[in-house]
């Protein structure tokens, strides 16, 4: 199933700025049963894709299709940051709530075993992402900004690590542009695993990926406020 709304901008007029994420209109949902035409990956060679749709079983043991990454992309970003990214096409958001199911399949990856979510993506040198690393250090299990330079952690609430298992997990990212807050949830949807605060990027694409591991995504949903800034205002803050 995939749902794409083109009129979500109405909520800017109808809902006060200080609103709960649950009030955001649905912009897009994807269970990957119909393919991945709505996603643009960083694969360099179309003949050697690192993303595919696979047949699996979901958390309830029922057959499902999932968006799988092998984490071996040949893409080399301008700055040190994850190379394996799949961006949602044609949708840029400001405030949003993103939820998805994720399964890490690289059980031997060690402390940097990861999956990632991206947002505020404006170009290959300007975006945010969260690294769900198995153990926390300056380069893992952090919320990062890439702002014309190598990734920089901006996490204000850190975690000891992401409690990966071989099963499925639920993740959620909530972004409030007005106060710059970012909250990242993992399984526990009431208490954030990580949090940050930054106001540099007020719009951008969202995406899924990993630094260099293997894993699956399913039941993606994006609620939020579409944001399409004028060209004159498109340059991110320094």
Coordinates of C-alpha atoms in Angstrom, one line a residue:
X1 CA 0.0 0.0 0.0
X2 CA 1.2 3.5 -0.8
X3 CA -0.6 6.8 -0.1
X4 CA 0.6 10.2 -1.2
X5 CA -1.1 13.4 -0.3
X6 CA -0.7 16.6 -2.3
X7 CA -2.8 18.9 -0.1
X8 CA -1.2 18.5 3.3
X9 CA -0.2 22.2 3.4
X10 CA -3.7 22.9 4.7
X11 CA -2.6 22.0 8.2
X12 CA -0.4 25.1 8.3
X13 CA -3.6 27.1 8.4
X14 CA -5.8 24.8 10.4
X15 CA -3.6 23.6 13.2
X16 CA -1.6 25.7 15.7
X17 CA 2.2 25.4 15.7
X18 CA 2.3 23.7 19.1
X19 CA 0.6 20.5 18.0
X20 CA 1.1 16.8 18.6
X21 CA 2.7 14.6 16.0
X22 CA -0.4 12.5 15.9
X23 CA -2.3 15.4 14.2
X24 CA -0.1 15.5 11.2
X25 CA -1.8 14.4 8.0
X26 CA -0.6 11.2 6.3
X27 CA 1.7 12.1 3.4
X28 CA 2.9 8.6 2.4
X29 CA 2.8 5.0 3.4
X30 CA 4.5 2.0 1.9
X31 CA 4.5 -1.7 2.7
X32 CA 6.7 -2.4 -0.4
X33 CA 4.2 -4.9 -1.8
X34 CA 4.1 -2.9 -5.0
X35 CA 7.8 -2.4 -5.5
X36 CA 10.1 0.5 -4.8
X37 CA 9.4 3.0 -7.6
X38 CA 8.8 5.7 -5.0
X39 CA 12.4 5.5 -3.8
X40 CA 15.7 6.8 -5.1
X41 CA 18.8 4.9 -3.9
X42 CA 22.5 6.0 -3.9
X43 CA 23.4 2.9 -6.0
X44 CA 26.1 3.8 -8.5
X45 CA 25.7 0.9 -10.9
X46 CA 22.1 -0.1 -11.7
X47 CA 23.4 -3.5 -12.6
X48 CA 24.7 -4.0 -9.1
X49 CA 21.9 -2.7 -6.8
X50 CA 22.3 -2.8 -3.0
X51 CA 18.5 -2.5 -2.5
X52 CA 15.8 -5.0 -3.4
X53 CA 12.4 -6.2 -2.4
X54 CA 12.5 -9.6 -0.7
X55 CA 9.9 -12.1 0.6
X56 CA 10.1 -12.5 4.4
X57 CA 7.9 -13.0 7.5
X58 CA 6.9 -10.1 9.6
X59 CA 6.9 -9.8 13.4
X60 CA 3.6 -11.8 13.5
X61 CA 5.1 -14.6 11.4
X62 CA 3.0 -13.8 8.4
X63 CA 4.4 -13.5 4.8
X64 CA 5.4 -10.0 3.8
X65 CA 7.6 -8.1 1.4
X66 CA 10.4 -5.9 2.7
X67 CA 12.8 -3.3 1.4
X68 CA 16.2 -4.9 1.9
X69 CA 19.6 -3.2 1.9
X70 CA 22.9 -5.2 1.7
X71 CA 24.9 -2.2 2.9
X72 CA 27.6 -2.5 0.3
X73 CA 27.0 0.6 -1.8
X74 CA 29.9 1.9 -4.0
X75 CA 28.6 5.4 -3.6
X76 CA 31.2 7.7 -2.0
X77 CA 29.6 10.7 -0.4
X78 CA 31.5 14.0 -0.4
X79 CA 32.0 13.8 3.4
X80 CA 32.3 10.9 5.8
X81 CA 28.7 9.7 6.3
X82 CA 26.5 6.7 5.4
X83 CA 26.8 5.7 1.7
X84 CA 23.8 3.4 1.6
X85 CA 20.7 5.6 1.3
X86 CA 17.2 5.3 -0.2
X87 CA 15.4 8.6 -0.4
X88 CA 11.6 9.0 -0.7
X89 CA 11.0 10.8 -4.0
X90 CA 9.0 13.9 -4.6
X91 CA 8.2 14.6 -0.9
X92 CA 9.9 17.3 1.2
X93 CA 8.7 18.0 4.7
X94 CA 9.2 20.3 7.6
X95 CA 7.5 19.0 10.8
X96 CA 7.0 15.3 10.6
X97 CA 6.6 11.9 12.3
X98 CA 8.1 8.9 10.6
X99 CA 7.5 5.4 11.7
X100 CA 8.8 2.1 10.3
X101 CA 9.6 -1.5 11.1
X102 CA 13.2 -2.5 10.8
X103 CA 15.2 -5.7 11.1
X104 CA 19.0 -5.8 11.4
X105 CA 20.4 -8.9 9.8
X106 CA 24.2 -8.5 10.2
X107 CA 24.6 -10.2 13.5
X108 CA 28.4 -10.2 13.3
X109 CA 28.8 -6.5 12.8
X110 CA 30.0 -5.7 16.3
X111 CA 29.5 -2.4 18.2
X112 CA 28.8 -0.4 15.0
X113 CA 26.0 -2.8 13.9
X114 CA 23.5 -0.2 12.5
X115 CA 20.5 0.9 10.5
X116 CA 19.9 4.6 9.8
X117 CA 17.1 7.1 9.1
X118 CA 17.6 10.3 7.2
X119 CA 15.7 13.6 7.1
X120 CA 16.2 17.3 6.2
X121 CA 18.0 15.9 3.1
X122 CA 18.6 18.8 0.8
X123 CA 21.6 17.6 -1.1
X124 CA 24.5 15.1 -0.5
X125 CA 26.2 17.5 1.8
X126 CA 23.3 18.8 3.9
X127 CA 21.1 16.5 6.0
X128 CA 20.5 14.9 9.3
X129 CA 20.5 11.2 10.2
X130 CA 20.3 8.9 13.2
X131 CA 22.7 6.0 13.5
X132 CA 21.1 3.1 15.4
X133 CA 24.4 1.6 16.5
X134 CA 24.7 -1.4 18.8
X135 CA 27.0 0.6 21.1
X136 CA 27.4 4.3 21.6
X137 CA 30.6 6.2 20.8
X138 CA 31.2 9.5 19.0
X139 CA 30.6 7.8 15.6
X140 CA 27.8 5.4 16.5
X141 CA 24.4 5.5 18.1
X142 CA 24.1 9.2 17.7
X143 CA 22.0 11.8 15.9
X144 CA 24.2 13.5 13.3
X145 CA 24.2 16.6 11.0
X146 CA 26.1 16.7 7.7
X147 CA 26.4 20.4 6.9
X148 CA 29.0 20.9 4.3
X149 CA 31.5 18.9 6.3
X150 CA 32.0 15.5 7.9
X151 CA 29.2 14.3 10.1
X152 CA 29.0 15.9 13.5
X153 CA 27.0 14.4 16.4
X154 CA 24.3 16.8 17.8
X155 CA 22.8 14.3 20.3
X156 CA 21.6 15.9 23.5
X157 CA 20.1 12.7 25.0
X158 CA 22.4 9.8 24.3
X159 CA 21.9 6.0 24.7
X160 CA 24.3 3.3 25.7
X161 CA 23.4 1.5 22.5
X162 CA 20.6 0.1 20.3
X163 CA 19.3 -3.2 21.6
X164 CA 19.4 -5.1 18.3
X165 CA 18.0 -8.6 18.1
X166 CA 17.5 -10.8 15.1
X167 CA 13.7 -9.9 15.1
X168 CA 11.7 -6.9 13.9
X169 CA 11.7 -3.6 15.8
X170 CA 9.7 -0.4 15.6
X171 CA 11.4 2.9 15.1
X172 CA 10.0 6.5 15.1
X173 CA 11.5 9.9 14.4
X174 CA 9.7 13.1 15.4
X175 CA 10.9 16.5 14.1
X176 CA 9.6 19.9 15.2
X177 CA 11.0 22.7 13.0
X178 CA 9.7 25.5 15.2
X179 CA 11.8 24.6 18.3
X180 CA 14.4 22.5 16.5
X181 CA 13.7 19.4 18.5
X182 CA 14.3 15.9 17.3
X183 CA 13.2 12.7 19.1
X184 CA 14.2 9.2 18.1
X185 CA 12.3 6.1 19.4
X186 CA 13.2 2.4 19.3
X187 CA 10.5 -0.1 20.4
X188 CA 9.5 2.1 23.4
X189 CA 7.3 4.6 21.7
X190 CA 6.8 6.7 24.8
X191 CA 10.4 7.4 25.9
X192 CA 12.9 8.5 23.2
X193 CA 16.1 6.5 22.9
X194 CA 17.9 9.6 21.6
X195 CA 17.1 13.3 21.2
X196 CA 18.7 16.4 19.7
X197 CA 18.0 20.1 19.0
X198 CA 19.0 21.9 15.8
X199 CA 17.4 24.4 13.5
X200 CA 19.6 24.5 10.5
X201 CA 17.5 22.4 8.1
X202 CA 13.8 23.3 8.2
X203 CA 12.8 21.1 5.2
X204 CA 14.1 18.2 3.2
X205 CA 13.6 14.6 2.0
X206 CA 13.5 11.6 4.3
X207 CA 15.2 8.3 3.7
X208 CA 16.3 4.9 5.0
X209 CA 19.6 3.2 5.0
X210 CA 22.7 2.0 6.8
X211 CA 26.4 2.8 7.0
X212 CA 27.6 -0.6 5.9
X213 CA 25.3 -3.3 7.3
X214 CA 22.5 -5.5 6.1
X215 CA 18.8 -5.2 7.1
X216 CA 15.2 -4.9 6.1
X217 CA 12.5 -2.2 6.2
X218 CA 8.7 -2.6 6.2
X219 CA 5.5 -0.7 7.0
X220 CA 7.0 2.8 6.4
X221 CA 4.7 5.7 7.2
X222 CA 5.3 9.5 7.0
X223 CA 2.9 12.0 8.6
X224 CA 3.9 15.6 8.4
X225 CA 3.7 19.1 6.8
X226 CA 4.9 19.4 3.2
X227 CA 7.6 22.1 2.9
X228 CA 8.7 23.4 -0.5
X229 CA 10.8 26.5 0.1
X230 CA 11.4 29.2 -2.5
X231 CA 14.7 29.0 -4.3
X232 CA 16.0 32.1 -2.6
X233 CA 15.5 30.6 0.8
X234 CA 16.8 27.1 -0.1
X235 CA 20.4 27.6 1.2
X236 CA 20.8 25.9 4.6
X237 CA 22.1 27.9 7.6
X238 CA 25.9 27.8 8.3

